[in-house]
Amino acid sequence: MYRLLSKQHSRATQTWSCVEQLILAAQRRTESTINYDKLNKSWSDHTRSLYTFYKEPLLVVEAHGCTITDHQGREYLDFYNNVHQIGHGDDRVINAVASQMKRSCLSTRFLNDVTPCYIEALLEHMPESPTGQGWAVFLVNSGSEANDLAFQIARKATQRQGLVALEHCYHGITSAINELNDTSSTGKTVQSLQSSKRTRIVPFPKTAELGAKDLEETLEEMKPTVGLAAFIAELIQGVAGNVELPPGYLKAAAKVVQDAGGVVIADEVQTGFGRTGSFWGFEQEGFIPDIVTMGKPMGNGFPIGGLICRLELADAIDDLNLFSTFGGSPPAAAAGLAVLNAVKDDRLCERSQSLGAYMQAGLQQLQQKHSSQVSHVSGRGLFLGLHLALPKDGSRHPETNFILAQCRAEGLITGKGGLQGNVLRFKPPLCVSKDDIDKCLQILDNVLTATYTQTPRT
């Protein structure tokens, strides 16, 4: 973890030598014969960390902007990878990381001249702290680590153990988080993991008022035992299918939790950094959280995660001497600073808002055209979901994987989610253009038309 220690700043001199070596190495790999079957077998034999939507995994050798290229030289339009917020292979991130790696790559046991500057730049995007005492920043390596750390902070600060989350939530992969998750990263329910007496799941709210009432009842039930430490919520539920919460719910829930002495954690791992049309998703919800967690897009592919919390919450854990070897390292901070600058320079929040509205309108037109196969459109900004109508028996959707495969065959990469695997998820790099969106919509139209005019697959 790295907390703000200094305002010193000295920009690194741009250097191309490392970048040129990386490019040449990539070219040599691309030009050589790639044994797809051997690589695929190695993955399947020796790891369980590769999850793919396709029977035959896509082997990517290059990516730029919104385009990824496979080992056979075929290009695909990427509407799935929200990690690369400002676009694949962005020179600003590449140059910043390469330059910093050449200068130093020490752990955060040492002060450096880039991480404090990154922290200051990140805090510029925060509103005034509700208590007026300011904010503290902790930098780690992923969104999962950030959420796990947020739980530690909340429990230490409140001296209580209870954690509450929403039905259908997904917050990461650590053991502490898996006590709380209601879905896995694939969208399947994982209720068997909720073995802890310290956690509670409240029903997905139908309205703000009903949701707040459910939450109040849950907190009252927890009082005699573990008590409330924190309530955590995604601003838009991603794995569940890019699903928005009812208007006003998060503001009402935050008041209920804070009135009960608990900590409100906004999980911005997927929604932050401009994805939904504002820098933070909570800005559109009318409340200020006590802790904001973040991850995926922070480094545009370079591993970095973090959280921002009220300063007094951070002070409560000073005696733990928390430390992360690589969290907030100089190269990670350099990547993060390049991303923040790009979000500002490229006006990515505004792009997400306008292009998101454009794409949402296009998806809604598709829904109307294919109304017997598509139930509705969800999401906000460039974080959208197209919900395929479920079978009458409520089982998992039989066509989703086929549709994904056909989209791939047509040159479009998208994802899936939803509790029944029935949601096509769209979260492209924010450098996406209207032409890209039009191509995506046309491919979807073609695939949906072809899928439902053929004999159904079993």
CSV table of C-alpha atoms in Angstrom, one decimal:
chain,number,residue,atom,x,y,z
A,1,MET,CA,0.0,0.0,0.0
A,2,TYR,CA,1.2,3.5,-0.7
A,3,ARG,CA,-0.1,6.6,1.0
A,4,LEU,CA,0.6,10.2,0.0
A,5,LEU,CA,4.0,11.1,1.5
A,6,SER,CA,5.3,13.9,-0.7
A,7,LYS,CA,4.5,16.4,-3.4
A,8,GLN,CA,7.8,16.1,-5.2
A,9,HIS,CA,7.6,15.4,-8.9
A,10,SER,CA,10.1,15.0,-11.7
A,11,ARG,CA,8.8,13.7,-15.0
A,12,ALA,CA,10.7,10.9,-16.6
A,13,THR,CA,12.6,11.5,-19.8
A,14,GLN,CA,11.0,9.5,-22.6
A,15,THR,CA,13.0,6.6,-23.8
A,16,TRP,CA,12.4,4.4,-26.8
A,17,SER,CA,14.9,1.6,-26.4
A,18,CYS,CA,12.8,-0.7,-24.2
A,19,VAL,CA,9.7,-0.1,-26.4
A,20,GLU,CA,11.6,-0.9,-29.6
A,21,GLN,CA,12.9,-4.1,-28.1
A,22,LEU,CA,9.4,-5.2,-27.1
A,23,ILE,CA,8.0,-4.4,-30.5
A,24,LEU,CA,10.8,-6.3,-32.3
A,25,ALA,CA,10.3,-9.3,-30.0
A,26,ALA,CA,6.5,-9.3,-30.7
A,27,GLN,CA,7.2,-9.1,-34.4
A,28,ARG,CA,9.5,-12.1,-34.2
A,29,ARG,CA,6.9,-14.1,-32.4
A,30,THR,CA,4.2,-13.1,-34.9
A,31,GLU,CA,6.3,-13.9,-37.9
A,32,SER,CA,7.3,-17.3,-36.5
A,33,THR,CA,5.0,-20.3,-36.7
A,34,ILE,CA,2.7,-20.4,-33.6
A,35,ASN,CA,1.6,-23.9,-32.6
A,36,TYR,CA,-1.9,-23.2,-31.5
A,37,ASP,CA,-2.7,-26.8,-30.5
A,38,LYS,CA,0.4,-27.0,-28.3
A,39,LEU,CA,-0.3,-23.8,-26.5
A,40,ASN,CA,-3.9,-24.7,-26.0
A,41,LYS,CA,-3.0,-28.1,-24.6
A,42,SER,CA,-0.5,-26.5,-22.2
A,43,TRP,CA,-3.2,-24.2,-20.8
A,44,SER,CA,-5.7,-27.0,-20.4
A,45,ASP,CA,-3.2,-29.4,-18.9
A,46,HIS,CA,-1.5,-27.1,-16.5
A,47,THR,CA,-3.8,-24.3,-15.4
A,48,ARG,CA,-7.3,-23.7,-14.4
A,49,SER,CA,-7.1,-19.9,-14.6
A,50,LEU,CA,-8.1,-19.6,-18.3
A,51,TYR,CA,-11.8,-19.1,-18.7
A,52,THR,CA,-13.0,-18.6,-22.3
A,53,PHE,CA,-16.4,-18.1,-23.9
A,54,TYR,CA,-15.4,-20.3,-26.9
A,55,LYS,CA,-14.7,-24.0,-27.3
A,56,GLU,CA,-11.6,-23.0,-29.2
A,57,PRO,CA,-9.9,-20.2,-27.3
A,58,LEU,CA,-9.0,-17.0,-29.2
A,59,LEU,CA,-5.2,-16.7,-29.4
A,60,VAL,CA,-4.4,-13.0,-29.5
A,61,VAL,CA,-1.0,-11.8,-30.7
A,62,GLU,CA,-1.6,-8.1,-31.0
A,63,ALA,CA,-4.0,-5.4,-30.0
A,64,HIS,CA,-4.3,-1.7,-30.9
A,65,GLY,CA,-7.1,0.7,-30.1
A,66,CYS,CA,-10.4,-1.3,-30.3
A,67,THR,CA,-8.9,-4.0,-32.6
A,68,ILE,CA,-7.3,-7.3,-31.6
A,69,THR,CA,-5.5,-9.7,-33.9
A,70,ASP,CA,-5.3,-13.4,-33.7
A,71,HIS,CA,-2.4,-15.7,-34.6
A,72,GLN,CA,-3.7,-16.1,-38.1
A,73,GLY,CA,-3.7,-12.4,-38.7
A,74,ARG,CA,-7.5,-12.0,-38.5
A,75,GLU,CA,-8.7,-8.8,-36.8
A,76,TYR,CA,-11.7,-8.5,-34.4
A,77,LEU,CA,-13.6,-5.5,-33.1
A,78,ASP,CA,-13.2,-5.6,-29.3
A,79,PHE,CA,-16.4,-4.8,-27.3
A,80,TYR,CA,-15.4,-6.8,-24.3
A,81,ASN,CA,-12.1,-5.6,-22.7
A,82,ASN,CA,-12.9,-2.8,-20.2
A,83,VAL,CA,-9.4,-3.3,-18.7
A,84,HIS,CA,-8.0,-1.3,-21.6
A,85,GLN,CA,-9.9,1.8,-20.9
A,86,ILE,CA,-8.1,4.2,-23.2
A,87,GLY,CA,-7.5,1.6,-26.0
A,88,HIS,CA,-5.1,-1.4,-26.5
A,89,GLY,CA,-1.4,-0.6,-27.1
A,90,ASP,CA,-1.7,3.1,-26.2
A,91,ASP,CA,1.7,4.7,-26.7
A,92,ARG,CA,1.2,7.0,-23.7
A,93,VAL,CA,1.1,4.1,-21.3
A,94,ILE,CA,3.7,2.1,-23.1
A,95,ASN,CA,6.2,4.9,-23.0
A,96,ALA,CA,5.5,5.9,-19.4
A,97,VAL,CA,6.0,2.3,-18.2
A,98,ALA,CA,9.1,1.6,-20.3
A,99,SER,CA,10.7,4.9,-19.2
A,100,GLN,CA,10.0,4.3,-15.6
A,101,MET,CA,11.2,0.7,-15.7
A,102,LYS,CA,14.5,2.0,-17.1
A,103,ARG,CA,14.8,4.4,-14.3
A,104,SER,CA,13.7,2.4,-11.3
A,105,CYS,CA,11.3,-0.4,-10.3
A,106,LEU,CA,11.7,-0.6,-6.5
A,107,SER,CA,9.1,-1.7,-4.0
A,108,THR,CA,7.1,0.9,-2.1
A,109,ARG,CA,9.5,0.6,0.9
A,110,PHE,CA,11.1,3.6,-0.8
A,111,LEU,CA,9.8,7.1,-1.7
A,112,ASN,CA,9.8,7.8,-5.4
A,113,ASP,CA,8.9,10.8,-7.6
A,114,VAL,CA,6.0,9.4,-9.5
A,115,THR,CA,3.6,7.6,-7.0
A,116,PRO,CA,2.9,10.7,-4.9
A,117,CYS,CA,2.1,12.6,-8.1
A,118,TYR,CA,-0.3,9.8,-9.2
A,119,ILE,CA,-2.1,9.8,-5.8
A,120,GLU,CA,-2.5,13.6,-6.0
A,121,ALA,CA,-3.9,13.3,-9.6
A,122,LEU,CA,-6.3,10.5,-8.5
A,123,LEU,CA,-7.6,12.6,-5.5
A,124,GLU,CA,-8.5,15.4,-7.8
A,125,HIS,CA,-11.4,13.3,-9.0
A,126,MET,CA,-12.8,12.9,-5.5
A,127,PRO,CA,-15.4,15.3,-3.9
A,128,GLU,CA,-14.8,16.7,-0.5
A,129,SER,CA,-14.8,14.1,2.2
A,130,PRO,CA,-18.2,14.0,4.1
A,131,THR,CA,-16.4,14.6,7.4
A,132,GLY,CA,-14.1,17.3,5.9
A,133,GLN,CA,-11.0,15.5,7.1
A,134,GLY,CA,-9.8,14.5,3.6
A,135,TRP,CA,-9.0,11.2,1.9
A,136,ALA,CA,-6.3,8.5,2.1
A,137,VAL,CA,-5.1,6.3,-0.8
A,138,PHE,CA,-3.9,2.7,-0.7
A,139,LEU,CA,-2.5,1.2,-3.8
A,140,VAL,CA,-2.4,-2.6,-4.4
A,141,ASN,CA,-2.4,-4.8,-7.5
A,142,SER,CA,-6.0,-5.7,-8.3
A,143,GLY,CA,-9.7,-4.9,-7.6
A,144,SER,CA,-10.0,-8.1,-5.5
A,145,GLU,CA,-7.1,-6.9,-3.3
A,146,ALA,CA,-8.7,-3.5,-3.0
A,147,ASN,CA,-12.1,-4.9,-1.9
A,148,ASP,CA,-10.4,-7.3,0.6
A,149,LEU,CA,-8.5,-4.4,2.0
A,150,ALA,CA,-11.7,-2.3,2.3
A,151,PHE,CA,-13.2,-5.1,4.4
A,152,GLN,CA,-10.2,-5.1,6.7
A,153,ILE,CA,-10.3,-1.3,7.1
A,154,ALA,CA,-14.1,-1.3,7.8
A,155,ARG,CA,-13.8,-4.0,10.4
A,156,LYS,CA,-10.9,-2.4,12.2
A,157,ALA,CA,-12.4,1.0,12.1
A,158,THR,CA,-15.8,-0.1,13.4
A,159,GLN,CA,-14.6,-2.9,15.7
A,160,ARG,CA,-17.4,-5.0,14.1
A,161,GLN,CA,-17.3,-7.9,11.7
A,162,GLY,CA,-20.6,-7.9,9.7
A,163,LEU,CA,-20.5,-7.4,5.9
A,164,VAL,CA,-23.6,-6.9,3.8
A,165,ALA,CA,-23.9,-7.0,0.0
A,166,LEU,CA,-26.6,-7.2,-2.7
A,167,GLU,CA,-28.1,-10.3,-4.2
A,168,HIS,CA,-26.3,-11.2,-7.5
A,169,CYS,CA,-23.1,-9.3,-6.5
A,170,TYR,CA,-19.6,-10.1,-7.5
A,171,HIS,CA,-16.6,-8.4,-5.8
A,172,GLY,CA,-13.5,-10.6,-6.5
A,173,ILE,CA,-11.7,-13.8,-5.7
A,174,THR,CA,-10.2,-13.7,-2.3
A,175,SER,CA,-11.4,-16.0,0.5
A,176,ALA,CA,-12.9,-13.1,2.5
A,177,ILE,CA,-14.8,-11.9,-0.6
A,178,ASN,CA,-16.0,-15.3,-1.4
A,179,GLU,CA,-17.8,-15.3,1.9
A,180,LEU,CA,-19.9,-12.5,0.4
A,181,ASN,CA,-20.1,-13.1,-3.3
A,182,ASP,CA,-23.5,-14.2,-4.6
A,183,THR,CA,-22.2,-15.0,-8.1
A,184,SER,CA,-18.9,-16.2,-9.6
A,185,SER,CA,-17.0,-14.4,-12.4
A,186,THR,CA,-18.9,-16.5,-14.9
A,187,GLY,CA,-22.3,-15.3,-13.6
A,188,LYS,CA,-23.2,-18.6,-11.9
A,189,THR,CA,-24.6,-18.4,-8.3
A,190,VAL,CA,-22.1,-19.4,-5.7
A,191,GLN,CA,-24.3,-19.5,-2.6
A,192,SER,CA,-22.4,-22.6,-1.3
A,193,LEU,CA,-19.4,-20.3,-0.6
A,194,GLN,CA,-21.4,-18.2,1.8
A,195,SER,CA,-20.5,-20.2,4.9
A,196,SER,CA,-19.6,-17.3,7.1
A,197,LYS,CA,-21.8,-16.1,9.9
A,198,ARG,CA,-20.3,-12.7,9.4
A,199,THR,CA,-21.9,-11.9,6.0
A,200,ARG,CA,-25.4,-11.2,4.8
A,201,ILE,CA,-27.0,-10.9,1.3
A,202,VAL,CA,-29.9,-8.6,0.9
A,203,PRO,CA,-32.5,-9.0,-1.9
A,204,PHE,CA,-31.9,-7.1,-5.1
A,205,PRO,CA,-34.1,-4.0,-4.6
A,206,LYS,CA,-37.3,-3.6,-6.5
A,207,THR,CA,-37.5,0.1,-5.6
A,208,ALA,CA,-35.3,2.4,-3.5
A,209,GLU,CA,-37.8,2.4,-0.6
A,210,LEU,CA,-38.3,-1.4,-0.5
A,211,GLY,CA,-34.6,-2.0,-0.8
A,212,ALA,CA,-33.8,0.4,2.1
A,213,LYS,CA,-36.4,-1.3,4.2
A,214,ASP,CA,-34.8,-4.8,3.5
A,215,LEU,CA,-31.4,-3.4,4.4
A,216,GLU,CA,-32.7,-1.9,7.7
A,217,GLU,CA,-34.2,-5.2,8.7
A,218,THR,CA,-31.0,-7.0,7.9
A,219,LEU,CA,-28.9,-4.6,10.0
A,220,GLU,CA,-31.3,-4.9,12.9
A,221,GLU,CA,-30.9,-8.7,12.7
A,222,MET,CA,-27.1,-8.4,12.8
A,223,LYS,CA,-27.0,-6.1,15.8
A,224,PRO,CA,-26.9,-8.8,18.6
A,225,THR,CA,-24.3,-10.9,16.9
A,226,VAL,CA,-21.6,-9.6,14.6
A,227,GLY,CA,-22.8,-6.0,14.1
A,228,LEU,CA,-22.4,-4.0,10.9
A,229,ALA,CA,-18.9,-3.2,9.6
A,230,ALA,CA,-19.7,-2.4,6.0
A,231,PHE,CA,-22.1,-2.5,3.1
A,232,ILE,CA,-20.6,-2.9,-0.4
A,233,ALA,CA,-22.3,-2.5,-3.7
A,234,GLU,CA,-21.3,-2.3,-7.4
A,235,LEU,CA,-22.6,0.9,-9.0
A,236,ILE,CA,-23.9,-1.2,-11.8
A,237,GLN,CA,-23.8,-5.0,-11.3
A,238,GLY,CA,-21.4,-6.3,-14.0
A,239,VAL,CA,-21.3,-10.1,-13.8
A,240,ALA,CA,-25.0,-10.1,-13.2
A,241,GLY,CA,-25.5,-8.6,-16.7
A,242,ASN,CA,-24.6,-4.9,-16.5
A,243,VAL,CA,-27.7,-4.2,-14.4
A,244,GLU,CA,-28.5,-0.8,-12.9
A,245,LEU,CA,-30.0,-0.5,-9.5
A,246,PRO,CA,-33.3,1.3,-9.0
A,247,PRO,CA,-33.1,5.1,-9.0
A,248,GLY,CA,-32.3,6.5,-5.6
A,249,TYR,CA,-31.5,3.1,-4.0
A,250,LEU,CA,-27.8,3.6,-3.4
A,251,LYS,CA,-28.4,7.0,-1.8
A,252,ALA,CA,-31.1,5.6,0.5
A,253,ALA,CA,-28.9,2.6,1.3
A,254,ALA,CA,-25.9,4.7,2.1
A,255,LYS,CA,-28.0,6.8,4.6
A,256,VAL,CA,-29.3,3.6,6.3
A,257,VAL,CA,-25.8,2.2,6.7
A,258,GLN,CA,-24.1,5.4,7.8
A,259,ASP,CA,-26.8,6.1,10.3
A,260,ALA,CA,-26.2,2.7,11.7
A,261,GLY,CA,-22.5,3.5,12.1
A,262,GLY,CA,-21.4,1.3,9.2
A,263,VAL,CA,-19.0,2.0,6.3
A,264,VAL,CA,-20.3,2.4,2.7
A,265,ILE,CA,-18.0,0.8,0.1
A,266,ALA,CA,-18.6,1.7,-3.6
A,267,ASP,CA,-17.1,-1.0,-5.8
A,268,GLU,CA,-15.9,1.0,-8.8
A,269,VAL,CA,-13.6,-1.7,-10.2
A,270,GLN,CA,-15.7,-1.9,-13.4
A,271,THR,CA,-17.6,1.4,-13.4
A,272,GLY,CA,-14.8,3.8,-12.5
A,273,PHE,CA,-12.5,6.0,-14.7
A,274,GLY,CA,-15.3,7.2,-17.1
A,275,ARG,CA,-16.9,3.9,-18.0
A,276,THR,CA,-20.5,5.0,-17.2
A,277,GLY,CA,-20.3,8.6,-18.4
A,278,SER,CA,-18.8,10.2,-15.3
A,279,PHE,CA,-15.4,9.6,-13.7
A,280,TRP,CA,-17.0,7.6,-10.8
A,281,GLY,CA,-20.4,5.8,-11.0
A,282,PHE,CA,-21.4,7.2,-7.6
A,283,GLU,CA,-21.4,10.7,-8.9
A,284,GLN,CA,-24.6,10.0,-10.7
A,285,GLU,CA,-26.2,8.4,-7.6
A,286,GLY,CA,-26.3,11.4,-5.3
A,287,PHE,CA,-24.2,10.0,-2.4
A,288,ILE,CA,-20.5,10.0,-1.3
A,289,PRO,CA,-19.2,6.6,-0.1
A,290,ASP,CA,-16.8,6.2,2.8
A,291,ILE,CA,-14.5,3.9,0.7
A,292,VAL,CA,-14.1,3.7,-3.1
A,293,THR,CA,-12.4,0.6,-4.5
A,294,MET,CA,-10.9,0.4,-8.0
A,295,GLY,CA,-8.9,-1.9,-10.3
A,296,LYS,CA,-9.4,-3.1,-13.9
A,297,PRO,CA,-8.9,0.1,-16.0
A,298,MET,CA,-6.4,1.9,-13.7
A,299,GLY,CA,-3.3,0.9,-15.6
A,300,ASN,CA,-4.8,0.1,-19.0
A,301,GLY,CA,-3.5,-3.5,-18.7
A,302,PHE,CA,-0.7,-2.8,-16.3
A,303,PRO,CA,-1.6,-4.5,-12.9
A,304,ILE,CA,-2.7,-1.9,-10.4
A,305,GLY,CA,-5.6,-1.6,-8.0
A,306,GLY,CA,-6.4,0.7,-5.1
A,307,LEU,CA,-8.9,2.3,-2.8
A,308,ILE,CA,-9.6,5.7,-1.5
A,309,CYS,CA,-11.1,6.0,2.0
A,310,ARG,CA,-11.9,8.7,4.5
A,311,LEU,CA,-8.7,9.7,6.3
A,312,GLU,CA,-10.0,8.7,9.7
A,313,LEU,CA,-10.7,5.2,8.5
A,314,ALA,CA,-7.1,4.9,7.3
A,315,ASP,CA,-5.8,6.2,10.6
A,316,ALA,CA,-7.7,3.4,12.4
A,317,ILE,CA,-5.4,0.8,10.7
A,318,ASP,CA,-2.0,2.6,11.1
A,319,ASP,CA,-0.9,0.0,13.6
A,320,LEU,CA,-1.3,-2.8,11.1
A,321,ASN,CA,1.6,-1.5,9.0
A,322,LEU,CA,0.0,-2.7,5.8
A,323,PHE,CA,2.4,-3.2,2.9
A,324,SER,CA,2.2,-4.4,-0.7
A,325,THR,CA,5.5,-5.1,-2.5
A,326,PHE,CA,4.3,-4.1,-5.9
A,327,GLY,CA,1.2,-2.0,-5.0
A,328,GLY,CA,1.8,1.5,-6.3
A,329,SER,CA,5.3,0.7,-7.6
A,330,PRO,CA,6.8,3.4,-9.8
A,331,PRO,CA,5.9,1.6,-13.1
A,332,ALA,CA,2.4,1.0,-11.9
A,333,ALA,CA,2.0,4.6,-10.9
A,334,ALA,CA,3.4,5.8,-14.2
A,335,ALA,CA,0.8,3.7,-16.0
A,336,GLY,CA,-1.9,5.0,-13.8
A,337,LEU,CA,-0.8,8.6,-14.4
A,338,ALA,CA,-0.8,8.1,-18.1
A,339,VAL,CA,-4.4,6.7,-17.9
A,340,LEU,CA,-5.6,9.7,-15.8
A,341,ASN,CA,-4.1,12.1,-18.3
A,342,ALA,CA,-5.7,10.3,-21.2
A,343,VAL,CA,-9.1,10.3,-19.6
A,344,LYS,CA,-8.8,14.0,-19.3
A,345,ASP,CA,-7.1,14.8,-22.6
A,346,ASP,CA,-9.4,12.5,-24.7
A,347,ARG,CA,-12.5,13.6,-22.8
A,348,LEU,CA,-13.4,10.0,-22.2
A,349,CYS,CA,-16.1,10.6,-19.7
A,350,GLU,CA,-17.9,12.8,-22.2
A,351,ARG,CA,-17.3,10.2,-25.0
A,352,SER,CA,-18.6,7.4,-22.8
A,353,GLN,CA,-21.8,9.4,-22.1
A,354,SER,CA,-22.5,10.4,-25.7
A,355,LEU,CA,-21.4,7.2,-27.5
A,356,GLY,CA,-23.0,5.1,-24.7
A,357,ALA,CA,-26.3,6.9,-25.4
A,358,TYR,CA,-25.8,6.3,-29.2
A,359,MET,CA,-25.1,2.6,-28.7
A,360,GLN,CA,-27.9,2.1,-26.2
A,361,ALA,CA,-30.3,3.6,-28.7
A,362,GLY,CA,-29.0,1.2,-31.3
A,363,LEU,CA,-29.4,-1.8,-29.0
A,364,GLN,CA,-32.9,-0.7,-28.2
A,365,GLN,CA,-33.7,-0.7,-31.9
A,366,LEU,CA,-32.4,-4.2,-32.1
A,367,GLN,CA,-34.5,-5.2,-29.2
A,368,GLN,CA,-37.6,-3.9,-30.9
A,369,LYS,CA,-36.7,-5.7,-34.2
A,370,HIS,CA,-36.0,-9.0,-32.4
A,371,SER,CA,-38.5,-8.5,-29.6
A,372,SER,CA,-39.4,-12.2,-29.3
A,373,GLN,CA,-35.7,-13.1,-28.7
A,374,VAL,CA,-34.5,-10.0,-26.8
A,375,SER,CA,-36.2,-8.8,-23.7
A,376,HIS,CA,-34.5,-5.5,-22.8
A,377,VAL,CA,-31.3,-3.4,-22.7
A,378,SER,CA,-29.6,-2.4,-19.5
A,379,GLY,CA,-26.6,-0.4,-18.3
A,380,ARG,CA,-25.3,3.1,-18.7
A,381,GLY,CA,-22.5,4.8,-20.6
A,382,LEU,CA,-20.3,2.2,-22.4
A,383,PHE,CA,-21.3,-0.5,-19.9
A,384,LEU,CA,-24.3,-2.1,-21.5
A,385,GLY,CA,-26.2,-5.4,-21.6
A,386,LEU,CA,-28.5,-6.9,-24.2
A,387,HIS,CA,-30.8,-9.4,-22.4
A,388,LEU,CA,-31.9,-12.4,-24.4
A,389,ALA,CA,-35.3,-13.7,-23.5
A,390,LEU,CA,-35.1,-16.7,-21.2
A,391,PRO,CA,-36.7,-20.0,-21.9
A,392,LYS,CA,-40.2,-20.4,-20.3
A,393,ASP,CA,-38.8,-22.8,-17.7
A,394,GLY,CA,-36.2,-20.2,-16.6
A,395,SER,CA,-33.2,-22.4,-17.4
A,396,ARG,CA,-29.9,-21.1,-18.7
A,397,HIS,CA,-30.1,-19.6,-22.2
A,398,PRO,CA,-29.4,-22.3,-24.8
A,399,GLU,CA,-28.2,-19.9,-27.6
A,400,THR,CA,-25.8,-17.5,-25.8
A,401,ASN,CA,-22.6,-19.4,-26.5
A,402,PHE,CA,-23.7,-20.0,-30.1
A,403,ILE,CA,-24.3,-16.2,-30.5
A,404,LEU,CA,-21.0,-15.3,-29.0
A,405,ALA,CA,-19.2,-17.8,-31.4
A,406,GLN,CA,-21.1,-16.4,-34.4
A,407,CYS,CA,-20.2,-12.8,-33.4
A,408,ARG,CA,-16.6,-13.9,-33.3
A,409,ALA,CA,-16.9,-15.5,-36.7
A,410,GLU,CA,-18.2,-12.2,-38.0
A,411,GLY,CA,-15.3,-10.3,-36.4
A,412,LEU,CA,-16.9,-9.1,-33.1
A,413,ILE,CA,-15.7,-9.9,-29.6
A,414,THR,CA,-18.2,-9.4,-26.8
A,415,GLY,CA,-18.9,-11.1,-23.5
A,416,LYS,CA,-21.8,-12.7,-21.6
A,417,GLY,CA,-23.2,-12.5,-18.1
A,418,GLY,CA,-26.5,-12.8,-16.2
A,419,LEU,CA,-27.6,-15.4,-13.8
A,420,GLN,CA,-28.8,-17.6,-16.6
A,421,GLY,CA,-26.0,-16.7,-19.0
A,422,ASN,CA,-28.5,-14.8,-21.2
A,423,VAL,CA,-26.9,-11.3,-21.3
A,424,LEU,CA,-24.5,-10.1,-24.0
A,425,ARG,CA,-22.2,-7.6,-22.3
A,426,PHE,CA,-20.7,-4.6,-24.0
A,427,LYS,CA,-17.8,-2.7,-22.4
A,428,PRO,CA,-15.4,-1.6,-25.2
A,429,PRO,CA,-12.3,0.6,-24.8
A,430,LEU,CA,-13.5,4.2,-24.5
A,431,CYS,CA,-11.6,5.2,-27.7
A,432,VAL,CA,-14.4,3.3,-29.6
A,433,SER,CA,-15.9,5.3,-32.5
A,434,LYS,CA,-19.4,5.6,-34.0
A,435,ASP,CA,-18.3,3.6,-36.9
A,436,ASP,CA,-17.1,0.8,-34.6
A,437,ILE,CA,-20.5,0.9,-32.8
A,438,ASP,CA,-22.3,0.7,-36.1
A,439,LYS,CA,-20.3,-2.3,-37.2
A,440,CYS,CA,-21.0,-4.0,-33.8
A,441,LEU,CA,-24.8,-3.3,-34.2
A,442,GLN,CA,-24.8,-4.6,-37.7
A,443,ILE,CA,-23.0,-7.8,-36.8
A,444,LEU,CA,-25.4,-8.3,-33.8
A,445,ASP,CA,-28.4,-7.8,-36.1
A,446,ASN,CA,-27.0,-10.3,-38.7
A,447,VAL,CA,-26.2,-12.9,-36.0
A,448,LEU,CA,-29.6,-12.6,-34.2
A,449,THR,CA,-31.4,-12.9,-37.5
A,450,ALA,CA,-29.4,-16.0,-38.5
A,451,THR,CA,-29.6,-17.6,-35.1
A,452,TYR,CA,-33.4,-17.5,-34.8
A,453,THR,CA,-34.2,-18.4,-38.4
A,454,GLN,CA,-32.2,-21.6,-38.2
A,455,THR,CA,-33.3,-24.9,-36.5
A,456,PRO,CA,-32.7,-24.5,-32.8
A,457,ARG,CA,-29.6,-26.3,-31.4
A,458,THR,CA,-29.9,-28.7,-28.5
